[in-house]
Each structure stands twice: as structure tokens, then as C-alpha cells.
Amino acid sequence: MSKSQARLCTLLAVAMTSALGLAACQKKEEVSAEPTVTVNWVTLGDDQPNSGPVYSKVNELLKEKYNLQLKFETYPAGTYDEKMNMKINSGEDFDLCFTTQSWLNKYPVQVAKGAFLALDDYLGNYPVLTKALPDFLFEQARLNGKIYAIPNYQISYSSWGFFFRKDIVDEMKAKGLDWDYTKVKKHWDAEPFWKYVKENHPELIPADGNFYNYDYDLGTVFINAEQYTMFRKDDPQRKLFHSVLLDKAKQLEWEVGEYHSGINKRKMWENGYFRTDIATVKDESADKAAGRFASAMGVVKPGGLAEVEKQYGNVKMVQVPIQKPFVEATGARSAMTAVNARSKHPEQALKMLEIMNTDKEIFNLLNFGIEGQNYELVNGKVKKLDNSGYFYNSAWSVGNQFNALLQTGQEDGIWEQTDKLNRDAEITPILGYSFNTEPVTTEIAAASSIRKEFAKWAYESDYEAKYQQYYNKIKQPAEAILAEAQKQLDQWSAANGKK
């Protein structure tokens, strides 16, 4: 090679290197020039007086990992509904918000107003999110054929049962009494326990008044927090019935409905198993805190026993389910997160949801705060530090609760157990259907008002007459609700090949 040729090669090499370096710089500049979007998330939660350091750390990690920022607004339950309605009605700029079926920022109402973005066309771009959650969860959020919110993953099934004071159970066993709490399958199977408490522990109330009837053979169509229409799971036609419209004999035979429930409660009261003033008492929190109730009903779930024990005076209890885990059509709507239909950053909003459902580091930082400042780890479990100014502790309101660190007092493995039960539970045959209340809004309001008026009919001296008055008043709105629910379910079934 001549000197001139060598010089030419050198110049070409330098030029190529410079060009590559320039391209690399340009690429780096393009990435760094990508704007950092701030996602505004409005959700439920108590005020945290020293949230600044936590939010700064959250945003430091969000910037580093995802080139995102978070503006996190929380409002207590007492003001959240009003705040959200103001924001939505005024067209205020936000990206994400907490919503529920019938409690706060009501999902069907806001969807009907066009407040939430339909997410179906977006979800395919977030496979990490969709793979992290069970498929049925998304179907439970489906309304009018579209998904307008992502359920916050927690317990998704129903499984009600009894809780009995362990010291009384042990006492009965020590006396050789023939009663086994694990054999309780229906309401009156527990009567030997209540009778024993009444006769031997006058300082205690055998049972609190929140007793319900759960028939595993029935599925429900959710109307609102107080009302359901039902169907038998083995009925291929999904013929709905409204329990209040069944005659008394049928209610007693099927062990379902207001009359059946009321008669049960009256018998409990007459037998001395409920408090004598149950018809007038409005607040039982003091008696619960004092441990005066010997038994209760509630959801049986992994780790749930400790929650019930805390609620009922930190008294040790035993539990027994009377209902197998069952996923209802809209069960997950008790806590969801929706994207504002007017959001300027819907993609980044969904990315933020993906992060809070999959990134445990950021999720736990937002939920508990900074280790050493807001909490300490005791054997790997979170223990709150007093007066630190931050302990949000509402994992269920922002994402996948099963990504939360366990707290002291919580059993090992409860998230894994609950997740397995969620995925193994029987799923309603009408998954994906939900009732549109709009055509019968007036009737639903009337029925709710009538129920409130006659809530204590079973404890009246003329209780049969009171029930008849209740039935006469509620019959018309109940019939209208039932007819509309059946019409909508038939339409849904035909459209989805269920009939």
C-alpha cells in the first residue's frame, strides 16, 4: 500500500468513527430529550403529614426506571366522592382515579357519563400487566362490553363463614359437650354454641346481629349495595328471581330471602342469642372492642382470622367457612382504578398502573414509606414507626395487594394462599355480565328507601303485619328491577352464545 493510500484509509476510518460517534450522541440526545410525563393519580386515603420525602423517593425511582413521575393525591372516604365528582364534572386534568361499583366514585354512573376511558384497545400494549392478573379480573370490570377500569387485585371470591371465641369452644370441649365447630355448615348448626354461651356466660352476647344467609347453589346479579337478583347455578336458562318476591313458604324452603332471614333473626333474638336492644342500638363498636360478642359472621380468608380477632376485642377465635370460594360477576369492583377519558397521557397512565401492579419496590415504598424512617422490618415484616408522618397502608386502593410486604401479626404465605384460592375458585357462569341500572334508577332508589324504612321489621311485636306492609310497598319496584335484570341478562346471554 502506498503512503497516499494509507493516508486515505486513515482519513476514512477517522470519518467513520466520527460519524458513528455523532450518531451515538444523537441517539443519546433523542432518548434524554424524551419528555418525562407526570401521571396525576387521585385515590382514596388519609392525609399523610410528611409525604414529601416518600414522594421524592418514589419519583426518583420512577424517573430512573421508567422516565415517569407521579403526582399522588389522596382524599379520605368522607370527602373522596365529592372531590371526584367535582373534578370529573369540571373537566379538571387528572389521569387515574379510584372507583368502586356502589361505594365511592360509582363505576356504572361515571361510565354512563363518559368519564372513564375504554381500555380494551390499549391493554394489548401492556402484557406485563395483563399477565400479572387473572383473566377473570378484567372480565369482572367489563361494562356494556368494554373494560373501563383495572381491578385492584386482592381477595376476589366470596366465602362466608362463622367465627367463634376459642376459649368458649375449648371450654365446651373440656366439659365433654358433643359439638364440633368444624361441622357447622348452616346457620342453626351453631345453636349449641349460642345456647351454651347464654346459659353459662351472661357477661357475653352469644352473637352479633350481622347474620346472613348464603346458599352455595345460587349466583347473583348485583343491583346495588343492598339489592340482588339471583339464579340457580344449575339452571341453563338463568331464570332470575328477586328473593323478596318469593312467597313465604318458598323463602323458607329455599332458605333465602328477607322473610326467611327476618324469621331467623327473630328466633335468634327471642332465644336470647342477640342483644335485647338490637332493634334500637345503632353503634356496637364499643361492645366489639370490649370483646363482648362470642361469635360473628364474615369472610373466611387467609389471614382474615387475625383481622376479625382485632375487630372483636383481640380475643382468640376459630373460624369455619359455610360457603365454598365463588367468584361473582362483579366481585372485583369493590376497588378499581380507571383512566380519565380526558387524560392527556393514557399510555403513561396505564404504564403507571402496570408499575404499581408489578414493581414491588416502588409499590411498597408508596404504601409504607421509607424503611428506617416510616417503618422498620422485624423478621422481614413491616412494623410502623410512630409519629413518622407517613404510613399510607392502603395497598388495596392502588394495585396488586399481593405485592405488599407482610406486616407484623400477618401470617406467612397469606398472599400466596389467597391468590391460589382466587384462581381456583368456582367462577360464575355469567362472568362478563353486569347490570345497567339506568333504566330503573327510580325503582332502585325507591326499593332502597323502603328497605331502610322496614330494616327492623323482624323485631316488631306485629312483625308479620310489618313484613306484609314491607312486601306491599316494595313489590312494584322489585318487579320492575327483576324484569329489567332478566331482559338485560337474556340479551347478554344471546350476544355471548350462553343460550
PDB file of N, CA, C and O in Angstrom, residues 216-267:
ATOM      1  N   TYR A 216     -74.959 -21.795  48.565  1.00  0.00           N
ATOM      2  CA  TYR A 216     -73.927 -22.035  47.561  1.00  0.00           C
ATOM      3  C   TYR A 216     -74.519 -22.375  46.200  1.00  0.00           C
ATOM      4  O   TYR A 216     -73.851 -22.268  45.182  1.00  0.00           O
ATOM      5  N   ASP A 217     -75.769 -22.782  46.150  1.00  0.00           N
ATOM      6  CA  ASP A 217     -76.386 -23.152  44.878  1.00  0.00           C
ATOM      7  C   ASP A 217     -76.850 -21.945  44.073  1.00  0.00           C
ATOM      8  O   ASP A 217     -77.359 -22.100  42.970  1.00  0.00           O
ATOM      9  N   LEU A 218     -76.699 -20.752  44.626  1.00  0.00           N
ATOM     10  CA  LEU A 218     -77.205 -19.554  43.972  1.00  0.00           C
ATOM     11  C   LEU A 218     -76.085 -18.655  43.474  1.00  0.00           C
ATOM     12  O   LEU A 218     -75.047 -18.505  44.123  1.00  0.00           O
ATOM     13  N   GLY A 219     -76.310 -18.048  42.310  1.00  0.00           N
ATOM     14  CA  GLY A 219     -75.465 -16.973  41.824  1.00  0.00           C
ATOM     15  C   GLY A 219     -76.274 -15.693  41.877  1.00  0.00           C
ATOM     16  O   GLY A 219     -77.506 -15.723  42.005  1.00  0.00           O
ATOM     17  N   THR A 220     -75.612 -14.559  41.776  1.00  0.00           N
ATOM     18  CA  THR A 220     -76.330 -13.297  41.906  1.00  0.00           C
ATOM     19  C   THR A 220     -76.056 -12.370  40.734  1.00  0.00           C
ATOM     20  O   THR A 220     -75.024 -12.451  40.076  1.00  0.00           O
ATOM     21  N   VAL A 221     -77.014 -11.497  40.490  1.00  0.00           N
ATOM     22  CA  VAL A 221     -76.832 -10.352  39.606  1.00  0.00           C
ATOM     23  C   VAL A 221     -76.911  -9.118  40.500  1.00  0.00           C
ATOM     24  O   VAL A 221     -77.937  -8.834  41.107  1.00  0.00           O
ATOM     25  N   PHE A 222     -75.795  -8.434  40.597  1.00  0.00           N
ATOM     26  CA  PHE A 222     -75.658  -7.309  41.511  1.00  0.00           C
ATOM     27  C   PHE A 222     -76.478  -6.113  41.025  1.00  0.00           C
ATOM     28  O   PHE A 222     -76.388  -5.730  39.870  1.00  0.00           O
ATOM     29  N   ILE A 223     -77.314  -5.556  41.903  1.00  0.00           N
ATOM     30  CA  ILE A 223     -78.086  -4.359  41.574  1.00  0.00           C
ATOM     31  C   ILE A 223     -77.430  -3.138  42.214  1.00  0.00           C
ATOM     32  O   ILE A 223     -77.014  -2.201  41.549  1.00  0.00           O
ATOM     33  N   ASN A 224     -77.343  -3.148  43.537  1.00  0.00           N
ATOM     34  CA  ASN A 224     -76.575  -2.140  44.258  1.00  0.00           C
ATOM     35  C   ASN A 224     -76.150  -2.757  45.590  1.00  0.00           C
ATOM     36  O   ASN A 224     -76.292  -3.962  45.785  1.00  0.00           O
ATOM     37  N   ALA A 225     -75.616  -1.942  46.499  1.00  0.00           N
ATOM     38  CA  ALA A 225     -75.057  -2.485  47.734  1.00  0.00           C
ATOM     39  C   ALA A 225     -76.082  -3.251  48.561  1.00  0.00           C
ATOM     40  O   ALA A 225     -75.719  -4.090  49.381  1.00  0.00           O
ATOM     41  N   GLU A 226     -77.372  -2.995  48.349  1.00  0.00           N
ATOM     42  CA  GLU A 226     -78.406  -3.616  49.170  1.00  0.00           C
ATOM     43  C   GLU A 226     -79.216  -4.669  48.427  1.00  0.00           C
ATOM     44  O   GLU A 226     -79.951  -5.419  49.046  1.00  0.00           O
ATOM     45  N   GLN A 227     -79.108  -4.699  47.106  1.00  0.00           N
ATOM     46  CA  GLN A 227     -80.062  -5.496  46.351  1.00  0.00           C
ATOM     47  C   GLN A 227     -79.392  -6.413  45.321  1.00  0.00           C
ATOM     48  O   GLN A 227     -78.405  -6.042  44.688  1.00  0.00           O
ATOM     49  N   TYR A 228     -79.976  -7.606  45.187  1.00  0.00           N
ATOM     50  CA  TYR A 228     -79.519  -8.590  44.212  1.00  0.00           C
ATOM     51  C   TYR A 228     -80.739  -9.254  43.584  1.00  0.00           C
ATOM     52  O   TYR A 228     -81.787  -9.346  44.196  1.00  0.00           O
ATOM     53  N   THR A 229     -80.572  -9.718  42.362  1.00  0.00           N
ATOM     54  CA  THR A 229     -81.463 -10.744  41.850  1.00  0.00           C
ATOM     55  C   THR A 229     -80.603 -11.996  41.748  1.00  0.00           C
ATOM     56  O   THR A 229     -79.373 -11.925  41.662  1.00  0.00           O
ATOM     57  N   MET A 230     -81.229 -13.168  41.763  1.00  0.00           N
ATOM     58  CA  MET A 230     -80.475 -14.414  41.877  1.00  0.00           C
ATOM     59  C   MET A 230     -80.912 -15.431  40.840  1.00  0.00           C
ATOM     60  O   MET A 230     -81.982 -15.306  40.246  1.00  0.00           O
ATOM     61  N   PHE A 231     -80.066 -16.421  40.642  1.00  0.00           N
ATOM     62  CA  PHE A 231     -80.406 -17.545  39.778  1.00  0.00           C
ATOM     63  C   PHE A 231     -79.757 -18.792  40.361  1.00  0.00           C
ATOM     64  O   PHE A 231     -78.770 -18.722  41.106  1.00  0.00           O
ATOM     65  N   ARG A 232     -80.320 -19.934  40.031  1.00  0.00           N
ATOM     66  CA  ARG A 232     -79.732 -21.200  40.450  1.00  0.00           C
ATOM     67  C   ARG A 232     -78.637 -21.572  39.453  1.00  0.00           C
ATOM     68  O   ARG A 232     -78.839 -21.525  38.247  1.00  0.00           O
ATOM     69  N   LYS A 233     -77.484 -21.953  39.964  1.00  0.00           N
ATOM     70  CA  LYS A 233     -76.334 -22.212  39.100  1.00  0.00           C
ATOM     71  C   LYS A 233     -76.592 -23.346  38.113  1.00  0.00           C
ATOM     72  O   LYS A 233     -76.003 -23.370  37.038  1.00  0.00           O
ATOM     73  N   ASP A 234     -77.456 -24.298  38.489  1.00  0.00           N
ATOM     74  CA  ASP A 234     -77.704 -25.434  37.605  1.00  0.00           C
ATOM     75  C   ASP A 234     -78.831 -25.174  36.602  1.00  0.00           C
ATOM     76  O   ASP A 234     -79.251 -26.077  35.883  1.00  0.00           O
ATOM     77  N   ASP A 235     -79.322 -23.923  36.554  1.00  0.00           N
ATOM     78  CA  ASP A 235     -80.390 -23.571  35.617  1.00  0.00           C
ATOM     79  C   ASP A 235     -79.770 -23.020  34.339  1.00  0.00           C
ATOM     80  O   ASP A 235     -79.253 -21.895  34.325  1.00  0.00           O
ATOM     81  N   PRO A 236     -79.787 -23.764  33.216  1.00  0.00           N
ATOM     82  CA  PRO A 236     -79.151 -23.290  31.982  1.00  0.00           C
ATOM     83  C   PRO A 236     -79.833 -22.064  31.389  1.00  0.00           C
ATOM     84  O   PRO A 236     -79.229 -21.338  30.590  1.00  0.00           O
ATOM     85  N   GLN A 237     -81.090 -21.808  31.779  1.00  0.00           N
ATOM     86  CA  GLN A 237     -81.814 -20.648  31.253  1.00  0.00           C
ATOM     87  C   GLN A 237     -81.529 -19.373  32.037  1.00  0.00           C
ATOM     88  O   GLN A 237     -81.932 -18.289  31.639  1.00  0.00           O
ATOM     89  N   ARG A 238     -80.837 -19.520  33.173  1.00  0.00           N
ATOM     90  CA  ARG A 238     -80.530 -18.360  34.033  1.00  0.00           C
ATOM     91  C   ARG A 238     -81.791 -17.563  34.360  1.00  0.00           C
ATOM     92  O   ARG A 238     -81.838 -16.336  34.218  1.00  0.00           O
ATOM     93  N   LYS A 239     -82.809 -18.266  34.794  1.00  0.00           N
ATOM     94  CA  LYS A 239     -84.059 -17.613  35.188  1.00  0.00           C
ATOM     95  C   LYS A 239     -83.842 -16.905  36.518  1.00  0.00           C
ATOM     96  O   LYS A 239     -83.584 -17.523  37.545  1.00  0.00           O
ATOM     97  N   LEU A 240     -83.944 -15.582  36.487  1.00  0.00           N
ATOM     98  CA  LEU A 240     -83.688 -14.790  37.687  1.00  0.00           C
ATOM     99  C   LEU A 240     -84.915 -14.751  38.599  1.00  0.00           C
ATOM    100  O   LEU A 240     -86.048 -14.855  38.141  1.00  0.00           O
ATOM    101  N   PHE A 241     -84.641 -14.585  39.871  1.00  0.00           N
ATOM    102  CA  PHE A 241     -85.725 -14.294  40.805  1.00  0.00           C
ATOM    103  C   PHE A 241     -85.239 -13.249  41.806  1.00  0.00           C
ATOM    104  O   PHE A 241     -84.041 -13.121  42.065  1.00  0.00           O
ATOM    105  N   HIS A 242     -86.169 -12.469  42.305  1.00  0.00           N
ATOM    106  CA  HIS A 242     -85.894 -11.472  43.340  1.00  0.00           C
ATOM    107  C   HIS A 242     -86.424 -12.068  44.635  1.00  0.00           C
ATOM    108  O   HIS A 242     -87.602 -12.381  44.746  1.00  0.00           O
ATOM    109  N   SER A 243     -85.547 -12.258  45.621  1.00  0.00           N
ATOM    110  CA  SER A 243     -85.918 -13.048  46.798  1.00  0.00           C
ATOM    111  C   SER A 243     -87.152 -12.503  47.520  1.00  0.00           C
ATOM    112  O   SER A 243     -87.945 -13.266  48.057  1.00  0.00           O
ATOM    113  N   VAL A 244     -87.330 -11.173  47.518  1.00  0.00           N
ATOM    114  CA  VAL A 244     -88.472 -10.616  48.237  1.00  0.00           C
ATOM    115  C   VAL A 244     -89.791 -10.979  47.557  1.00  0.00           C
ATOM    116  O   VAL A 244     -90.850 -10.978  48.191  1.00  0.00           O
ATOM    117  N   LEU A 245     -89.738 -11.316  46.261  1.00  0.00           N
ATOM    118  CA  LEU A 245     -90.958 -11.654  45.533  1.00  0.00           C
ATOM    119  C   LEU A 245     -91.356 -13.124  45.681  1.00  0.00           C
ATOM    120  O   LEU A 245     -92.450 -13.505  45.271  1.00  0.00           O
ATOM    121  N   LEU A 246     -90.472 -13.943  46.254  1.00  0.00           N
ATOM    122  CA  LEU A 246     -90.854 -15.322  46.551  1.00  0.00           C
ATOM    123  C   LEU A 246     -91.858 -15.315  47.698  1.00  0.00           C
ATOM    124  O   LEU A 246     -91.748 -14.513  48.629  1.00  0.00           O
ATOM    125  N   ASP A 247     -92.832 -16.227  47.660  1.00  0.00           N
ATOM    126  CA  ASP A 247     -93.756 -16.275  48.795  1.00  0.00           C
ATOM    127  C   ASP A 247     -93.028 -16.805  50.029  1.00  0.00           C
ATOM    128  O   ASP A 247     -91.922 -17.349  49.951  1.00  0.00           O
ATOM    129  N   LYS A 248     -93.660 -16.664  51.179  1.00  0.00           N
ATOM    130  CA  LYS A 248     -93.003 -17.008  52.441  1.00  0.00           C
ATOM    131  C   LYS A 248     -92.577 -18.467  52.474  1.00  0.00           C
ATOM    132  O   LYS A 248     -91.466 -18.799  52.920  1.00  0.00           O
ATOM    133  N   ALA A 249     -93.456 -19.351  52.010  1.00  0.00           N
ATOM    134  CA  ALA A 249     -93.151 -20.786  52.042  1.00  0.00           C
ATOM    135  C   ALA A 249     -91.927 -21.102  51.189  1.00  0.00           C
ATOM    136  O   ALA A 249     -91.058 -21.899  51.585  1.00  0.00           O
ATOM    137  N   LYS A 250     -91.845 -20.491  50.012  1.00  0.00           N
ATOM    138  CA  LYS A 250     -90.714 -20.748  49.125  1.00  0.00           C
ATOM    139  C   LYS A 250     -89.421 -20.199  49.727  1.00  0.00           C
ATOM    140  O   LYS A 250     -88.362 -20.819  49.624  1.00  0.00           O
ATOM    141  N   GLN A 251     -89.502 -19.043  50.366  1.00  0.00           N
ATOM    142  CA  GLN A 251     -88.313 -18.491  51.015  1.00  0.00           C
ATOM    143  C   GLN A 251     -87.810 -19.414  52.120  1.00  0.00           C
ATOM    144  O   GLN A 251     -86.607 -19.655  52.252  1.00  0.00           O
ATOM    145  N   LEU A 252     -88.734 -19.932  52.911  1.00  0.00           N
ATOM    146  CA  LEU A 252     -88.341 -20.834  53.994  1.00  0.00           C
ATOM    147  C   LEU A 252     -87.788 -22.145  53.435  1.00  0.00           C
ATOM    148  O   LEU A 252     -86.822 -22.701  53.966  1.00  0.00           O
ATOM    149  N   GLU A 253     -88.389 -22.633  52.344  1.00  0.00           N
ATOM    150  CA  GLU A 253     -87.927 -23.882  51.730  1.00  0.00           C
ATOM    151  C   GLU A 253     -86.535 -23.717  51.128  1.00  0.00           C
ATOM    152  O   GLU A 253     -85.663 -24.584  51.297  1.00  0.00           O
ATOM    153  N   TRP A 254     -86.321 -22.608  50.414  1.00  0.00           N
ATOM    154  CA  TRP A 254     -85.037 -22.379  49.751  1.00  0.00           C
ATOM    155  C   TRP A 254     -83.995 -21.763  50.679  1.00  0.00           C
ATOM    156  O   TRP A 254     -82.840 -21.611  50.307  1.00  0.00           O
ATOM    157  N   GLU A 255     -84.420 -21.368  51.877  1.00  0.00           N
ATOM    158  CA  GLU A 255     -83.534 -20.733  52.852  1.00  0.00           C
ATOM    159  C   GLU A 255     -82.857 -19.496  52.272  1.00  0.00           C
ATOM    160  O   GLU A 255     -81.628 -19.326  52.322  1.00  0.00           O
ATOM    161  N   VAL A 256     -83.672 -18.622  51.696  1.00  0.00           N
ATOM    162  CA  VAL A 256     -83.171 -17.402  51.087  1.00  0.00           C
ATOM    163  C   VAL A 256     -84.265 -16.345  51.160  1.00  0.00           C
ATOM    164  O   VAL A 256     -85.449 -16.666  51.222  1.00  0.00           O
ATOM    165  N   GLY A 257     -83.876 -15.072  51.173  1.00  0.00           N
ATOM    166  CA  GLY A 257     -84.873 -14.005  51.120  1.00  0.00           C
ATOM    167  C   GLY A 257     -85.051 -13.274  52.430  1.00  0.00           C
ATOM    168  O   GLY A 257     -84.684 -13.751  53.504  1.00  0.00           O
ATOM    169  N   GLU A 258     -85.684 -12.097  52.332  1.00  0.00           N
ATOM    170  CA  GLU A 258     -85.837 -11.241  53.508  1.00  0.00           C
ATOM    171  C   GLU A 258     -86.732 -11.853  54.586  1.00  0.00           C
ATOM    172  O   GLU A 258     -86.482 -11.699  55.777  1.00  0.00           O
ATOM    173  N   TYR A 259     -87.786 -12.534  54.165  1.00  0.00           N
ATOM    174  CA  TYR A 259     -88.674 -13.137  55.169  1.00  0.00           C
ATOM    175  C   TYR A 259     -87.941 -14.249  55.918  1.00  0.00           C
ATOM    176  O   TYR A 259     -87.961 -14.293  57.145  1.00  0.00           O
ATOM    177  N   HIS A 260     -87.281 -15.129  55.176  1.00  0.00           N
ATOM    178  CA  HIS A 260     -86.519 -16.210  55.802  1.00  0.00           C
ATOM    179  C   HIS A 260     -85.452 -15.645  56.733  1.00  0.00           C
ATOM    180  O   HIS A 260     -85.292 -16.092  57.876  1.00  0.00           O
ATOM    181  N   SER A 261     -84.733 -14.638  56.263  1.00  0.00           N
ATOM    182  CA  SER A 261     -83.686 -14.024  57.075  1.00  0.00           C
ATOM    183  C   SER A 261     -84.274 -13.362  58.312  1.00  0.00           C
ATOM    184  O   SER A 261     -83.742 -13.489  59.419  1.00  0.00           O
ATOM    185  N   GLY A 262     -85.402 -12.655  58.126  1.00  0.00           N
ATOM    186  CA  GLY A 262     -86.027 -11.967  59.254  1.00  0.00           C
ATOM    187  C   GLY A 262     -86.532 -12.931  60.319  1.00  0.00           C
ATOM    188  O   GLY A 262     -86.381 -12.688  61.526  1.00  0.00           O
ATOM    189  N   ILE A 263     -87.133 -14.037  59.878  1.00  0.00           N
ATOM    190  CA  ILE A 263     -87.615 -15.033  60.829  1.00  0.00           C
ATOM    191  C   ILE A 263     -86.451 -15.642  61.600  1.00  0.00           C
ATOM    192  O   ILE A 263     -86.531 -15.859  62.812  1.00  0.00           O
ATOM    193  N   ASN A 264     -85.349 -15.912  60.911  1.00  0.00           N
ATOM    194  CA  ASN A 264     -84.154 -16.423  61.592  1.00  0.00           C
ATOM    195  C   ASN A 264     -83.662 -15.445  62.652  1.00  0.00           C
ATOM    196  O   ASN A 264     -83.334 -15.824  63.778  1.00  0.00           O
ATOM    197  N   LYS A 265     -83.605 -14.177  62.277  1.00  0.00           N
ATOM    198  CA  LYS A 265     -83.125 -13.169  63.222  1.00  0.00           C
ATOM    199  C   LYS A 265     -84.068 -13.030  64.414  1.00  0.00           C
ATOM    200  O   LYS A 265     -83.630 -12.857  65.552  1.00  0.00           O
ATOM    201  N   ARG A 266     -85.364 -13.114  64.142  1.00  0.00           N
ATOM    202  CA  ARG A 266     -86.314 -13.011  65.243  1.00  0.00           C
ATOM    203  C   ARG A 266     -86.142 -14.186  66.217  1.00  0.00           C
ATOM    204  O   ARG A 266     -86.169 -14.003  67.442  1.00  0.00           O
ATOM    205  N   LYS A 267     -85.947 -15.373  65.681  1.00  0.00           N
ATOM    206  CA  LYS A 267     -85.738 -16.551  66.539  1.00  0.00           C
ATOM    207  C   LYS A 267     -84.461 -16.385  67.361  1.00  0.00           C
ATOM    208  O   LYS A 267     -84.425 -16.742  68.546  1.00  0.00           O
TER     209      LYS A 267
END
